Tab-separated table of N, CA and C in Angstrom:
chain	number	residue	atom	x	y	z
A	19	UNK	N	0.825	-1.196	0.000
A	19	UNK	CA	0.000	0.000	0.000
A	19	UNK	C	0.870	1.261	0.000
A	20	UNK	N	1.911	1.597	0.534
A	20	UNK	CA	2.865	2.375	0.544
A	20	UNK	C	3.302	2.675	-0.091
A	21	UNK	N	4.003	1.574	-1.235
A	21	UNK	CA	4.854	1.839	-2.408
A	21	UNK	C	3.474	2.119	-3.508
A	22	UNK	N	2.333	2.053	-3.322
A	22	UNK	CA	0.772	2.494	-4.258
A	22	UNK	C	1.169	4.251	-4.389
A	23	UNK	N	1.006	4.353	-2.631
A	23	UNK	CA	0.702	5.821	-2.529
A	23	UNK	C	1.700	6.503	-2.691
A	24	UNK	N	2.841	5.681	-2.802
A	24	UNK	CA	4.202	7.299	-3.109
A	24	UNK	C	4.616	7.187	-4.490
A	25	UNK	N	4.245	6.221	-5.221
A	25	UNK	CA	4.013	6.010	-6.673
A	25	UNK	C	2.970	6.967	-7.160
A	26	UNK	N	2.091	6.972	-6.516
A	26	UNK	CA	0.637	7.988	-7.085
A	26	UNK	C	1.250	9.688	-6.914
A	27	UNK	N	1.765	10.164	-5.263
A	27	UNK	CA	2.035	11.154	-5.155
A	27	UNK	C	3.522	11.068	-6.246
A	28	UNK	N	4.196	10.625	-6.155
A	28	UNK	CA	5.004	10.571	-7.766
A	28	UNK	C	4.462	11.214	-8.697
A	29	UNK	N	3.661	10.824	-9.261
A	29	UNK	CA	2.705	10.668	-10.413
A	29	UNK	C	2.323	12.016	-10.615
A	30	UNK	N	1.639	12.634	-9.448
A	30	UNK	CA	1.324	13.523	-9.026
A	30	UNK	C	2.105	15.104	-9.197
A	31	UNK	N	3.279	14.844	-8.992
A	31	UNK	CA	3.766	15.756	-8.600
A	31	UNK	C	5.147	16.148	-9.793
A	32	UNK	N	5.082	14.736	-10.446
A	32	UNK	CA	5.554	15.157	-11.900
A	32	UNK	C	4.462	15.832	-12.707
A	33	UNK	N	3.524	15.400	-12.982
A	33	UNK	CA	2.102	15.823	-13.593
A	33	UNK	C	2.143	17.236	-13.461
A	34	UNK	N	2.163	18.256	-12.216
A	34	UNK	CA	1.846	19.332	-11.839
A	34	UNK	C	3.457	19.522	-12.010
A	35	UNK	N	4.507	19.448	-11.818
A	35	UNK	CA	5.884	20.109	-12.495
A	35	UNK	C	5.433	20.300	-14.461
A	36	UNK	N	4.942	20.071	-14.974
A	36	UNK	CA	4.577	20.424	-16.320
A	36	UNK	C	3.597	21.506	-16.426
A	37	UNK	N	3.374	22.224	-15.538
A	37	UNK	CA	2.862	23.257	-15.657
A	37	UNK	C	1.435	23.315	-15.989
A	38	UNK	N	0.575	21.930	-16.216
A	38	UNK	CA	-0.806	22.290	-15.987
A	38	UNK	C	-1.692	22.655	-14.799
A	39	UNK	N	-0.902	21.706	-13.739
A	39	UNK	CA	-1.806	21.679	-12.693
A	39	UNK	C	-1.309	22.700	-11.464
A	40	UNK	N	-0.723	23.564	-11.516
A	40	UNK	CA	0.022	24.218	-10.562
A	40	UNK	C	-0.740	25.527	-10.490
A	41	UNK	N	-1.921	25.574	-9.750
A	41	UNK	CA	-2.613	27.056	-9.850
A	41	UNK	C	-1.822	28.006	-9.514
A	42	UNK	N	-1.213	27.901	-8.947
A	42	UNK	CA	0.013	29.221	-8.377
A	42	UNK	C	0.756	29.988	-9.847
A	43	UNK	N	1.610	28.281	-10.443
A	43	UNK	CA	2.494	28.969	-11.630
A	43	UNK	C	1.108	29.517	-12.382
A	44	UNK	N	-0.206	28.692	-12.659
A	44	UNK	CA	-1.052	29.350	-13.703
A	44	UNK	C	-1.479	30.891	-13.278
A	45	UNK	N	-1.606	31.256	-12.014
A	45	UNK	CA	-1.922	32.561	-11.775
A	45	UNK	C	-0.750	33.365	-11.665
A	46	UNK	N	0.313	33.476	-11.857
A	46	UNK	CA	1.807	34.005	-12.308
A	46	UNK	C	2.019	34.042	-13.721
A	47	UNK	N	1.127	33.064	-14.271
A	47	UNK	CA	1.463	33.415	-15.787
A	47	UNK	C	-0.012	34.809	-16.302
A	48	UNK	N	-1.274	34.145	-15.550
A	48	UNK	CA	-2.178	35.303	-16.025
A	48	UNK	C	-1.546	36.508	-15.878
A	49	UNK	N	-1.032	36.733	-14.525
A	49	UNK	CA	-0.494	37.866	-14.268
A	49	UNK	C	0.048	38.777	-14.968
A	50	UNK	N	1.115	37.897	-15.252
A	50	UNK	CA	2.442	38.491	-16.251
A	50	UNK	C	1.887	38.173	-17.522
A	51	UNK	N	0.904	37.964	-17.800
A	51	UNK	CA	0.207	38.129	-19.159
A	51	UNK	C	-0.622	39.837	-19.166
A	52	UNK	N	-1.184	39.855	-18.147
A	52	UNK	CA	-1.684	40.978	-17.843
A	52	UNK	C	-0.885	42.372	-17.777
A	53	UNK	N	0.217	42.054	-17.020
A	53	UNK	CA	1.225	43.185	-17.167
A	53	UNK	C	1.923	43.296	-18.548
A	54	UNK	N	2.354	42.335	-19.547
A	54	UNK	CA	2.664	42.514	-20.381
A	54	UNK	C	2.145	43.542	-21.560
A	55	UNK	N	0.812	43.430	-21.243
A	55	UNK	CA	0.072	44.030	-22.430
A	55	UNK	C	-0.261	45.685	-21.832
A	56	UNK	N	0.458	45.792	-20.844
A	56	UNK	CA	0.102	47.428	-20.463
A	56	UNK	C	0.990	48.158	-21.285
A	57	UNK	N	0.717	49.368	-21.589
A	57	UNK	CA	1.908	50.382	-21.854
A	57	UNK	C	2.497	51.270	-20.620
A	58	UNK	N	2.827	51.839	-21.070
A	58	UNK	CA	3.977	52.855	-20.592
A	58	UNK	C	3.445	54.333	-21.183
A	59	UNK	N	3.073	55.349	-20.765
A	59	UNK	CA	2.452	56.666	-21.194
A	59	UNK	C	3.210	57.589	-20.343
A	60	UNK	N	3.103	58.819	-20.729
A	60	UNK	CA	3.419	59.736	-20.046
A	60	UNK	C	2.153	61.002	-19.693
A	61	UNK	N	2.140	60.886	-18.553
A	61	UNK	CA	0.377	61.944	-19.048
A	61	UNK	C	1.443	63.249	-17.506
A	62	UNK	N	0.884	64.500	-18.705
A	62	UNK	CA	2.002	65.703	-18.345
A	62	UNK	C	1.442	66.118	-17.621
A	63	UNK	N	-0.182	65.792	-17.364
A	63	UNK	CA	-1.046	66.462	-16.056
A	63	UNK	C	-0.320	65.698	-15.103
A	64	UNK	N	-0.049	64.852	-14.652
A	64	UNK	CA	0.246	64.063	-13.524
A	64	UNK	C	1.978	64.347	-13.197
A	65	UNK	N	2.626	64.868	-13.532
A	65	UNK	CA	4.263	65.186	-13.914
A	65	UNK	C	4.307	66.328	-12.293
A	66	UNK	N	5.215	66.117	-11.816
A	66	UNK	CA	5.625	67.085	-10.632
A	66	UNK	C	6.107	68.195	-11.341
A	67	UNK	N	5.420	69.096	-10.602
A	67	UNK	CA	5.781	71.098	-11.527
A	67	UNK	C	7.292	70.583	-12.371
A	68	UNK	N	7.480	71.299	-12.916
A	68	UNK	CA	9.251	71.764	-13.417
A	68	UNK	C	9.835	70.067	-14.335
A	69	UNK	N	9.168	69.283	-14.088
A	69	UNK	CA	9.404	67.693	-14.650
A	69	UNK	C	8.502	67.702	-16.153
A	70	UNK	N	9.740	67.802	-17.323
A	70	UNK	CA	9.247	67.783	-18.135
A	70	UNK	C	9.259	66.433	-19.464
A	71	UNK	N	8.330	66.513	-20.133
A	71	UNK	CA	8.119	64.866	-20.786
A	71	UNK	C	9.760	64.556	-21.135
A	72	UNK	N	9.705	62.988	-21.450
A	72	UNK	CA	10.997	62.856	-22.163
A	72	UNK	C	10.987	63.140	-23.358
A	73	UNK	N	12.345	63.111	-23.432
A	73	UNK	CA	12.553	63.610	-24.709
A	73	UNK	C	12.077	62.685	-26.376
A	74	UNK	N	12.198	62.865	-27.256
A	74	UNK	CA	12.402	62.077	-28.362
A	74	UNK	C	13.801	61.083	-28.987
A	75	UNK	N	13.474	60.226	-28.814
A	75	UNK	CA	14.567	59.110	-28.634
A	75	UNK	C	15.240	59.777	-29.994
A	76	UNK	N	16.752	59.729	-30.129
A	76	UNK	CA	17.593	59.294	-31.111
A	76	UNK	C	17.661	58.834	-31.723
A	77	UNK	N	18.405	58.786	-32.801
A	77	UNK	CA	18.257	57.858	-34.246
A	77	UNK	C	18.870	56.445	-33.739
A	78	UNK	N	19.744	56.523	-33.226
A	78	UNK	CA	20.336	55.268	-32.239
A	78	UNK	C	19.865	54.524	-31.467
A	79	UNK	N	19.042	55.621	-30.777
A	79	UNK	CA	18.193	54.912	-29.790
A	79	UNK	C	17.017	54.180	-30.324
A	80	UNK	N	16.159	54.947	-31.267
A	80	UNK	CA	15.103	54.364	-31.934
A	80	UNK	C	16.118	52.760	-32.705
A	81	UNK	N	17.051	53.065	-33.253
A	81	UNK	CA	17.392	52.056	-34.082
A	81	UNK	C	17.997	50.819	-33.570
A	82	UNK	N	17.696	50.649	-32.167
A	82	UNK	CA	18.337	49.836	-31.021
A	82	UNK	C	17.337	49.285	-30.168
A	83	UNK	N	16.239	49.987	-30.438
A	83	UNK	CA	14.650	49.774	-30.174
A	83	UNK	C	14.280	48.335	-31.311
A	84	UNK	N	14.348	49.170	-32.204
A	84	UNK	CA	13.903	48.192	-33.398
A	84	UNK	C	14.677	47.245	-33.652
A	85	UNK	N	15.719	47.044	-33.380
A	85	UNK	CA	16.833	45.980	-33.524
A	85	UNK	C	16.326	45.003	-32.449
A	86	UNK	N	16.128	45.427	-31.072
A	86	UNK	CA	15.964	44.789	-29.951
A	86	UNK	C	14.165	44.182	-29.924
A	87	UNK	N	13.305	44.889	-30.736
A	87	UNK	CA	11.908	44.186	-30.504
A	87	UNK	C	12.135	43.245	-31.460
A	88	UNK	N	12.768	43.281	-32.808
A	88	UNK	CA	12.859	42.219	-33.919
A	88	UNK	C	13.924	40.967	-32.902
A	89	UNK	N	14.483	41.040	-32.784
A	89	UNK	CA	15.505	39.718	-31.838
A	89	UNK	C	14.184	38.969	-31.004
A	90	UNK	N	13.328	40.227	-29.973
A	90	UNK	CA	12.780	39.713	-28.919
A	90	UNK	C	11.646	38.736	-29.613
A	91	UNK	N	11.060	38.824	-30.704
A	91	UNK	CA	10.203	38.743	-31.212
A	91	UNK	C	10.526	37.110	-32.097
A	92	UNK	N	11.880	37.070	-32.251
A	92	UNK	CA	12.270	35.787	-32.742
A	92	UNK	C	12.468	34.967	-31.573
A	93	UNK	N	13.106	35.413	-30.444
A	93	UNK	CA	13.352	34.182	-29.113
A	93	UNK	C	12.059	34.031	-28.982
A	94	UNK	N	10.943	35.016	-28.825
A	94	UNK	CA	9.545	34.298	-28.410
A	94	UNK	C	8.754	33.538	-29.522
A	95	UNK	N	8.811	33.122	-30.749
A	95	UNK	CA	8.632	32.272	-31.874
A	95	UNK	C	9.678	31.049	-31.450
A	96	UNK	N	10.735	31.128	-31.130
A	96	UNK	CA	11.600	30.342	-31.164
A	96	UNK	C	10.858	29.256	-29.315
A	97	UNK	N	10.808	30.093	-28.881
A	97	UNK	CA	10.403	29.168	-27.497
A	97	UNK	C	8.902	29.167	-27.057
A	98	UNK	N	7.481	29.580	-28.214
A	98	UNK	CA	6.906	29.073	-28.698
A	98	UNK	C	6.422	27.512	-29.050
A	99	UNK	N	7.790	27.232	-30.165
A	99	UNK	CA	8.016	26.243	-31.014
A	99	UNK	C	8.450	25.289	-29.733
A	100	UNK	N	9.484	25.764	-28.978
A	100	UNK	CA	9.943	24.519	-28.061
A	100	UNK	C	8.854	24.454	-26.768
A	101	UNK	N	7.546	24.649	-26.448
A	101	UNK	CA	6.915	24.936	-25.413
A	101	UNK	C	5.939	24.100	-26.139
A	102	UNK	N	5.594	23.884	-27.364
A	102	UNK	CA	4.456	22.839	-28.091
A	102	UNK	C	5.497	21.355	-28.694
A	103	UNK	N	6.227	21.409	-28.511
A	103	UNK	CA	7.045	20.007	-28.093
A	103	UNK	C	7.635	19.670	-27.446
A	104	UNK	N	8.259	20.332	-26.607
A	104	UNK	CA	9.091	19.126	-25.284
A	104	UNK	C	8.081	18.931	-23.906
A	105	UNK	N	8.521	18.271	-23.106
A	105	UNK	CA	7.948	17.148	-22.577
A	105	UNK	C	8.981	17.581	-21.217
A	106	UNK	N	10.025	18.019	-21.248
A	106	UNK	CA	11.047	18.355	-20.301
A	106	UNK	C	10.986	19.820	-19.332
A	107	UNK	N	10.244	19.078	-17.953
A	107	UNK	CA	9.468	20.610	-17.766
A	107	UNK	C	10.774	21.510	-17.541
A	108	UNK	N	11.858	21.530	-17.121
A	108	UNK	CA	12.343	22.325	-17.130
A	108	UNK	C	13.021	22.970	-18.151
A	109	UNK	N	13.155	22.507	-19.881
A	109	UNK	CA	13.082	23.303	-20.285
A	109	UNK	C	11.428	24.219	-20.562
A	110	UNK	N	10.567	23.676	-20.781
A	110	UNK	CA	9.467	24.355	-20.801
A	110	UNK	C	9.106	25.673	-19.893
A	111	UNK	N	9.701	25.317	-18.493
A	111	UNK	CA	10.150	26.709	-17.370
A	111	UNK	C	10.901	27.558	-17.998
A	112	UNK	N	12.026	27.229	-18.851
A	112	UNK	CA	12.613	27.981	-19.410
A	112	UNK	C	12.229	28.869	-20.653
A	113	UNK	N	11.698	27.927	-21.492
A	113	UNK	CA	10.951	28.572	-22.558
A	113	UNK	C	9.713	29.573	-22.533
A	114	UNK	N	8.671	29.155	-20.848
A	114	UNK	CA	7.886	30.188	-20.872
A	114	UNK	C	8.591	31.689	-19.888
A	115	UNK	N	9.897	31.262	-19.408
A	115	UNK	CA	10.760	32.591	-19.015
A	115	UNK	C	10.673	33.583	-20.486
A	116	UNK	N	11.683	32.853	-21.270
A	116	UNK	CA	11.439	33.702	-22.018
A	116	UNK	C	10.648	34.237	-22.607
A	117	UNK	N	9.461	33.642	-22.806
A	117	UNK	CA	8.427	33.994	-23.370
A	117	UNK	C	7.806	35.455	-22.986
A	118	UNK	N	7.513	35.368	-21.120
A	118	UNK	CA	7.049	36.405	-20.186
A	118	UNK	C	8.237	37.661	-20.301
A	119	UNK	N	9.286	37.597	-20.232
A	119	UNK	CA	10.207	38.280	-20.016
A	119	UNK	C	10.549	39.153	-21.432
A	120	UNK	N	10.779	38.320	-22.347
A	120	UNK	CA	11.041	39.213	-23.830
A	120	UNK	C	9.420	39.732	-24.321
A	121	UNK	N	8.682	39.394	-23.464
A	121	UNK	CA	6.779	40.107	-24.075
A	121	UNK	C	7.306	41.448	-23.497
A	122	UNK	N	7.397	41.243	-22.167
A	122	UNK	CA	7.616	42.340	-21.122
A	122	UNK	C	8.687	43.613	-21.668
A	123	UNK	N	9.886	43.216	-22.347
A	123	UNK	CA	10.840	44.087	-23.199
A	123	UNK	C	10.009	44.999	-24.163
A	124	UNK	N	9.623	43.897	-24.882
A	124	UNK	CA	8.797	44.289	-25.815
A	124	UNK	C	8.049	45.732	-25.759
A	125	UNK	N	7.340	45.188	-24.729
A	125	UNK	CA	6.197	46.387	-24.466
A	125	UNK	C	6.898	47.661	-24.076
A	126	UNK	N	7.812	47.739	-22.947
A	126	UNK	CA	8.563	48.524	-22.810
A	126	UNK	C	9.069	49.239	-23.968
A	127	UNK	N	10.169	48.529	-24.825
A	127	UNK	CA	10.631	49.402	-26.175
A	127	UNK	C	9.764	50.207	-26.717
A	128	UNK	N	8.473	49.147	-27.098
A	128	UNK	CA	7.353	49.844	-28.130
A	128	UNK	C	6.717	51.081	-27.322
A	129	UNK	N	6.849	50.936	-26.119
A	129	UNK	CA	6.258	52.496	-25.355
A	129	UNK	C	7.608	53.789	-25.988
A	130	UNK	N	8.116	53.074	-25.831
A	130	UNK	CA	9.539	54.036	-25.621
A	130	UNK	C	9.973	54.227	-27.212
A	131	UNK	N	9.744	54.001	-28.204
A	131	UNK	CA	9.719	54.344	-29.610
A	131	UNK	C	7.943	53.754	-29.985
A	132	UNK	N	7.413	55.233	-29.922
A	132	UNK	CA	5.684	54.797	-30.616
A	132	UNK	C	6.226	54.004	-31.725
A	133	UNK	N	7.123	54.195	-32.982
A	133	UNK	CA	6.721	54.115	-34.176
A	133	UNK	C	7.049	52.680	-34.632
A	134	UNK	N	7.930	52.213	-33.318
A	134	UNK	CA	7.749	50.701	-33.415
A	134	UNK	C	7.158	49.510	-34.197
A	135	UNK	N	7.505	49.225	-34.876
A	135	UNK	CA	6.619	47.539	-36.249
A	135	UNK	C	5.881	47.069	-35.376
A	136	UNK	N	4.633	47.274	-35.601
A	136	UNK	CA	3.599	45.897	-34.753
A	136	UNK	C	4.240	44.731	-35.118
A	137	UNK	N	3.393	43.523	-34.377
A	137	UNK	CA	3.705	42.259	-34.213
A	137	UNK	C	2.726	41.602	-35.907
């Protein structure tokens, strides 16, 4: 009966390391799904007296923007692809890191150069 039940909690507890059954990781991912999709604004009513907007990014800067959302935009296609086939939760931990983390860049840059390439 023993070797039943620590076979089952086994079972168990690999099952939920794959990331379906773990309400915690699933409400960490809504989350950071949620934050991802915010922007970044500047609203000048809300600015402390004498604090004025930023400036207009650089040709460098814009062009380091766009360099950096096109890269981010391939690691998250790229670990996508490895998140609908492996089986190995820890790379899959890994793949939805990147996933959350380069969305999160993302959004950031595209606040920070409007003229940014949609997706």
């Amino acid at each position: 009966m023993r070797v039943a039940v620590s076979g089952l909690a086994a079972i168990l507890t690999l099952a939920a390391c794959d990331g379906g059954g773990d309400p915690v990781e699933q409400a960490l991912r809504e989350t950071a799904a949620a934050n991802q999709s915010a922007t970044v604004t500047y609203d000048e009513s809300a600015a402390p007296q004498g604090v004025s907007p930023p400036a207009a990014p650089t040709e460098a800067e814009a062009a380091y923007a766009e360099v950096m959302i096109r890269e981010n935009r391939e690691a998250i296609t790229t670990a996508r692809a490895v998140l609908a086939d492996s089986r190995d939760p820890r790379i899959r931990r890994s793949a939805q890191a990147v996933i959350d983390n380069r969305t999160r860049e993302i959004a950031e840059l595209e606040s920070f150069v409007p003229s940014a390439p949609a997706e």
